[in-house]
Amino acid sequence: AIPAIKPVVVRAAGLVALATGKESTNITFDVVVPSYYPVEERLDKILSLHAPPSVTVSWFVVFDKRSDNMRLSDKWFDRWNSERVKFIFNEVNIGASGSRNVGFDAGSGDWVIYIDDDVTPDPDLIYGYLDEVRKVGNSPPPGFAGVVKFPDPQTTFHSAIEASGMTQFYDKASYKDTLFWAVTANICVNRKLLSTHGVRFIEDFPKGGGGEDVAFGYQIIRATGKRFVCAKGALAVHPWWRGRSYLRFFRWGYGDSLLYSMFPEYSSVRSPNLAELLLFCIVFFFVAILLGHANNIKRALLWMLSLSFAALFDHFIVLGNKGPEWSLFHALEVLLIQTSYEIGTLIGIVYNLNFLSLSHVMTGHMDGEINYVSHNCLYLVLVYHAITVYWKDSRPAIFAKFFVRSKERTD
C-alpha cells in the first residue's frame, strides 16, 4: 500500500545526469535510502557512489520522523545541496517499508537501488549492478540481490548471532545464482516490471524492519514467477549492531509471523520449535493450577526445564566444532537469539489469531539451506516421554490392568 501521509520534499528541485556518454541507450538508476538513524559519514559514502559517464544516477534519502532531533548538521545538507540529490522528510514515522515506497514513487529511473543507511557500500556498487543489467539485455529479471558482508565477530554476542544463522541471508548472493528473496539492505529492482504488477513494500510489518523483505520477494514471485538474480559484484558491508539486545530478533520473528496469512501457498508443516513447546507447557501448567492438580503443576515445570536444558545441550554439542573458544555461554547466547526469534513469531501468530500457522515454515524462506541447529526431534521425544510417564503414573483402568497382568506373569 502507498503511504497515506504525503511527504515534505525540500532542498532539491530536479534531477540531472552525471554525464553524457556515447551509448545510444542511457541507463538510469535511482538510489533510495530509507533513514531513521542518519550518520553523516555513512551517508557520505552512499552519496559518493561511482558511476560511468553513460549512466544517470539520482539519490533519494527519505528521513523518517523521529521524536528526537536529527543528527545531521546544516553544513552537511548544504554540502549535498544538488540537483541530483533529493532529501525527503516524512511528516510521521511510516517505517522502513513506507520510506522505500516514498523513494520509489519520487523517482523515475529504470532501476531502483535500495541501500539501508547503516551499510557501507563499495564505491563501485553501481558498476556491479550495471554489469548484471547489461548481461540480461532484453530479458531483465524483477531485480538483483547484492552481497552484504559482516566484519569478523568482535564479541561473544557477534559470534552467537553468526552461529544462530541470523546473518546467513545477507551474503547468500555471493555463492548463489538466484534467490527467492533478498535482504533489502542492498538490492536493485526493475521499476517497469514492479510498476506493471503493482508490487510495493507492504507497510503492515514492523517499522524497524522484519518480514517485509521476505514479503517483497514473495510478491515478486507471485506476480512474475521470477526470482532475484545474484549480483556478486555489488558489495556492501553491514556493521554489527550495538549492545546485546534480543529485541531485534524478536521483531524479525513477529514480522515473519505475518507471512503465513499473507502467503499461505508458500507455507508447509514442520515439527514444533522450542517456543511452541514451552507454550504447550505453560498452558498445561495453568490448567493444572485451575484443576488443583499439584503433581501436574510440578510436571509442567519439569517439562519446561527439561526442554530448555535439552536445547542448550544440543547447541553446545552440535556447535562445539567451532573450536576451543566455544563454550556453554556461547551456546546459551545462540539459544537466546533463536528463541527470541521463535517467541516473536509465536506472539505474532497468537496475537493475530492465526493458530493454523503454528508449527509451519515458509517454503523458500531458507532457499534450501539451514546452517543452524535443528533439534525439534529431541523436543518431541522429551514430550512423548513426559506424556508416557504421566499416563503410567495416573494408571487409567486399561493401563492398570495391563500392569497387573504383566506383574502376575513375572511372578
mmCIF file of N, CA and C in Angstrom, residues 20-80:
data_model
loop_
_atom_site.group_PDB
_atom_site.id
_atom_site.type_symbol
_atom_site.label_atom_id
_atom_site.label_comp_id
_atom_site.label_asym_id
_atom_site.label_seq_id
_atom_site.Cartn_x
_atom_site.Cartn_y
_atom_site.Cartn_z
ATOM 1 N N THR A 20 27.171 12.647 -19.915
ATOM 2 C CA THR A 20 26.578 12.100 -21.128
ATOM 3 C C THR A 20 27.606 11.227 -21.826
ATOM 4 N N GLY A 21 27.227 9.972 -22.106
ATOM 5 C CA GLY A 21 28.150 9.056 -22.755
ATOM 6 C C GLY A 21 27.842 8.894 -24.218
ATOM 7 N N LYS A 22 28.567 7.980 -24.842
ATOM 8 C CA LYS A 22 28.423 7.751 -26.272
ATOM 9 C C LYS A 22 27.371 6.703 -26.585
ATOM 10 N N GLU A 23 26.932 5.935 -25.542
ATOM 11 C CA GLU A 23 25.986 4.868 -25.813
ATOM 12 C C GLU A 23 24.626 5.447 -26.188
ATOM 13 N N SER A 24 23.935 4.750 -27.077
ATOM 14 C CA SER A 24 22.646 5.232 -27.560
ATOM 15 C C SER A 24 21.570 5.131 -26.482
ATOM 16 N N THR A 25 21.678 4.127 -25.589
ATOM 17 C CA THR A 25 20.693 3.945 -24.530
ATOM 18 C C THR A 25 21.295 4.352 -23.200
ATOM 19 N N ASN A 26 20.705 5.324 -22.568
ATOM 20 C CA ASN A 26 21.206 5.812 -21.286
ATOM 21 C C ASN A 26 20.479 5.080 -20.162
ATOM 22 N N ILE A 27 21.195 4.249 -19.402
ATOM 23 C CA ILE A 27 20.610 3.508 -18.292
ATOM 24 C C ILE A 27 20.509 4.435 -17.092
ATOM 25 N N THR A 28 19.367 4.430 -16.433
ATOM 26 C CA THR A 28 19.145 5.314 -15.293
ATOM 27 C C THR A 28 18.933 4.522 -14.018
ATOM 28 N N PHE A 29 19.548 4.983 -12.952
ATOM 29 C CA PHE A 29 19.425 4.366 -11.629
ATOM 30 C C PHE A 29 18.915 5.401 -10.632
ATOM 31 N N ASP A 30 18.018 4.964 -9.762
ATOM 32 C CA ASP A 30 17.638 5.726 -8.572
ATOM 33 C C ASP A 30 18.175 4.997 -7.353
ATOM 34 N N VAL A 31 18.861 5.711 -6.486
ATOM 35 C CA VAL A 31 19.355 5.131 -5.240
ATOM 36 C C VAL A 31 18.464 5.638 -4.113
ATOM 37 N N VAL A 32 17.708 4.723 -3.483
ATOM 38 C CA VAL A 32 16.764 5.081 -2.423
ATOM 39 C C VAL A 32 17.330 4.635 -1.083
ATOM 40 N N VAL A 33 17.413 5.586 -0.145
ATOM 41 C CA VAL A 33 17.997 5.314 1.173
ATOM 42 C C VAL A 33 16.984 5.669 2.260
ATOM 43 N N PRO A 34 16.288 4.685 2.848
ATOM 44 C CA PRO A 34 15.432 4.984 4.000
ATOM 45 C C PRO A 34 16.312 5.204 5.222
ATOM 46 N N SER A 35 16.051 6.278 5.977
ATOM 47 C CA SER A 35 16.950 6.609 7.082
ATOM 48 C C SER A 35 16.179 6.989 8.328
ATOM 49 N N TYR A 36 16.521 6.340 9.424
ATOM 50 C CA TYR A 36 15.937 6.670 10.729
ATOM 51 C C TYR A 36 17.020 7.091 11.720
ATOM 52 N N TYR A 37 18.211 6.502 11.594
ATOM 53 C CA TYR A 37 19.366 6.887 12.411
ATOM 54 C C TYR A 37 20.479 7.379 11.489
ATOM 55 N N PRO A 38 20.343 8.567 10.921
ATOM 56 C CA PRO A 38 21.325 9.034 9.941
ATOM 57 C C PRO A 38 22.681 9.355 10.571
ATOM 58 N N VAL A 39 23.732 8.938 9.892
ATOM 59 C CA VAL A 39 25.109 9.250 10.288
ATOM 60 C C VAL A 39 25.791 9.861 9.071
ATOM 61 N N GLU A 40 26.380 11.033 9.238
ATOM 62 C CA GLU A 40 26.929 11.764 8.106
ATOM 63 C C GLU A 40 27.961 10.958 7.328
ATOM 64 N N GLU A 41 28.872 10.293 8.040
ATOM 65 C CA GLU A 41 29.953 9.569 7.361
ATOM 66 C C GLU A 41 29.406 8.445 6.478
ATOM 67 N N ARG A 42 28.393 7.755 6.958
ATOM 68 C CA ARG A 42 27.832 6.646 6.171
ATOM 69 C C ARG A 42 27.047 7.158 4.976
ATOM 70 N N LEU A 43 26.251 8.195 5.186
ATOM 71 C CA LEU A 43 25.503 8.758 4.071
ATOM 72 C C LEU A 43 26.443 9.359 3.034
ATOM 73 N N ASP A 44 27.565 9.925 3.474
ATOM 74 C CA ASP A 44 28.550 10.466 2.538
ATOM 75 C C ASP A 44 29.011 9.399 1.547
ATOM 76 N N LYS A 45 29.264 8.209 2.064
ATOM 77 C CA LYS A 45 29.749 7.133 1.198
ATOM 78 C C LYS A 45 28.676 6.670 0.220
ATOM 79 N N ILE A 46 27.420 6.689 0.658
ATOM 80 C CA ILE A 46 26.325 6.292 -0.241
ATOM 81 C C ILE A 46 26.129 7.334 -1.331
ATOM 82 N N LEU A 47 26.215 8.604 -0.954
ATOM 83 C CA LEU A 47 26.012 9.676 -1.922
ATOM 84 C C LEU A 47 27.228 9.905 -2.816
ATOM 85 N N SER A 48 28.324 9.197 -2.539
ATOM 86 C CA SER A 48 29.550 9.342 -3.332
ATOM 87 C C SER A 48 29.809 8.135 -4.229
ATOM 88 N N LEU A 49 28.808 7.285 -4.431
ATOM 89 C CA LEU A 49 28.997 6.099 -5.265
ATOM 90 C C LEU A 49 29.432 6.482 -6.669
ATOM 91 N N HIS A 50 30.373 5.702 -7.203
ATOM 92 C CA HIS A 50 30.886 5.946 -8.548
ATOM 93 C C HIS A 50 29.915 5.419 -9.599
ATOM 94 N N ALA A 51 29.910 6.058 -10.747
ATOM 95 C CA ALA A 51 29.088 5.597 -11.872
ATOM 96 C C ALA A 51 29.766 6.010 -13.172
ATOM 97 N N PRO A 52 29.638 5.197 -14.228
ATOM 98 C CA PRO A 52 30.241 5.551 -15.524
ATOM 99 C C PRO A 52 29.514 6.719 -16.173
ATOM 100 N N PRO A 53 30.150 7.376 -17.130
ATOM 101 C CA PRO A 53 29.528 8.542 -17.786
ATOM 102 C C PRO A 53 28.212 8.219 -18.486
ATOM 103 N N SER A 54 28.013 6.961 -18.873
ATOM 104 C CA SER A 54 26.806 6.597 -19.625
ATOM 105 C C SER A 54 25.588 6.370 -18.749
ATOM 106 N N VAL A 55 25.734 6.566 -17.455
ATOM 107 C CA VAL A 55 24.660 6.235 -16.514
ATOM 108 C C VAL A 55 24.168 7.490 -15.800
ATOM 109 N N THR A 56 22.868 7.631 -15.713
ATOM 110 C CA THR A 56 22.239 8.704 -14.950
ATOM 111 C C THR A 56 21.877 8.175 -13.570
ATOM 112 N N VAL A 57 22.362 8.824 -12.541
ATOM 113 C CA VAL A 57 22.099 8.386 -11.169
ATOM 114 C C VAL A 57 21.438 9.515 -10.383
ATOM 115 N N SER A 58 20.380 9.182 -9.653
ATOM 116 C CA SER A 58 19.693 10.125 -8.779
ATOM 117 C C SER A 58 19.581 9.501 -7.394
ATOM 118 N N TRP A 59 19.722 10.332 -6.368
ATOM 119 C CA TRP A 59 19.653 9.839 -4.992
ATOM 120 C C TRP A 59 18.415 10.380 -4.297
ATOM 121 N N PHE A 60 17.772 9.515 -3.507
ATOM 122 C CA PHE A 60 16.601 9.914 -2.721
ATOM 123 C C PHE A 60 16.806 9.411 -1.292
ATOM 124 N N VAL A 61 17.116 10.312 -0.383
ATOM 125 C CA VAL A 61 17.280 9.965 1.029
ATOM 126 C C VAL A 61 15.990 10.318 1.745
ATOM 127 N N VAL A 62 15.316 9.312 2.273
ATOM 128 C CA VAL A 62 13.998 9.504 2.899
ATOM 129 C C VAL A 62 14.165 9.403 4.407
ATOM 130 N N PHE A 63 14.038 10.546 5.096
ATOM 131 C CA PHE A 63 14.201 10.597 6.542
ATOM 132 C C PHE A 63 12.851 10.368 7.206
ATOM 133 N N ASP A 64 12.813 9.344 8.087
ATOM 134 C CA ASP A 64 11.581 9.082 8.810
ATOM 135 C C ASP A 64 11.488 10.001 10.024
ATOM 136 N N LYS A 65 10.265 10.321 10.418
ATOM 137 C CA LYS A 65 10.030 11.221 11.549
ATOM 138 C C LYS A 65 10.502 10.578 12.841
ATOM 139 N N ARG A 66 11.254 11.356 13.639
ATOM 140 C CA ARG A 66 11.750 10.873 14.921
ATOM 141 C C ARG A 66 11.365 11.839 16.025
ATOM 142 N N SER A 67 11.296 11.306 17.264
ATOM 143 C CA SER A 67 10.930 12.146 18.398
ATOM 144 C C SER A 67 12.078 13.061 18.809
ATOM 145 N N ASP A 68 13.328 12.620 18.580
ATOM 146 C CA ASP A 68 14.478 13.454 18.919
ATOM 147 C C ASP A 68 14.926 14.250 17.691
ATOM 148 N N ASN A 69 15.891 15.088 17.863
ATOM 149 C CA ASN A 69 16.357 15.941 16.783
ATOM 150 C C ASN A 69 17.194 15.167 15.778
ATOM 151 N N MET A 70 17.172 15.590 14.554
ATOM 152 C CA MET A 70 18.001 14.999 13.511
ATOM 153 C C MET A 70 19.479 15.204 13.853
ATOM 154 N N ARG A 71 20.281 14.186 13.583
ATOM 155 C CA ARG A 71 21.693 14.252 13.956
ATOM 156 C C ARG A 71 22.575 14.860 12.872
ATOM 157 N N LEU A 72 21.994 15.327 11.811
ATOM 158 C CA LEU A 72 22.775 15.877 10.709
ATOM 159 C C LEU A 72 22.842 17.394 10.806
ATOM 160 N N SER A 73 24.000 17.952 10.472
ATOM 161 C CA SER A 73 24.207 19.390 10.579
ATOM 162 C C SER A 73 23.732 20.108 9.320
ATOM 163 N N ASP A 74 23.493 21.389 9.449
ATOM 164 C CA ASP A 74 23.111 22.204 8.298
ATOM 165 C C ASP A 74 24.235 22.235 7.263
ATOM 166 N N LYS A 75 25.479 22.219 7.745
ATOM 167 C CA LYS A 75 26.611 22.220 6.814
ATOM 168 C C LYS A 75 26.586 20.975 5.938
ATOM 169 N N TRP A 76 26.188 19.865 6.529
ATOM 170 C CA TRP A 76 26.137 18.628 5.749
ATOM 171 C C TRP A 76 25.089 18.742 4.647
ATOM 172 N N PHE A 77 23.906 19.248 4.971
ATOM 173 C CA PHE A 77 22.863 19.421 3.963
ATOM 174 C C PHE A 77 23.306 20.402 2.876
ATOM 175 N N ASP A 78 23.983 21.481 3.288
ATOM 176 C CA ASP A 78 24.459 22.453 2.308
ATOM 177 C C ASP A 78 25.490 21.828 1.367
ATOM 178 N N ARG A 79 26.324 20.945 1.910
ATOM 179 C CA ARG A 79 27.363 20.316 1.083
ATOM 180 C C ARG A 79 26.750 19.426 0.007
ATOM 181 N N TRP A 80 25.613 18.774 0.326
ATOM 182 C CA TRP A 80 24.984 17.867 -0.644
ATOM 183 C C TRP A 80 23.786 18.496 -1.348
#
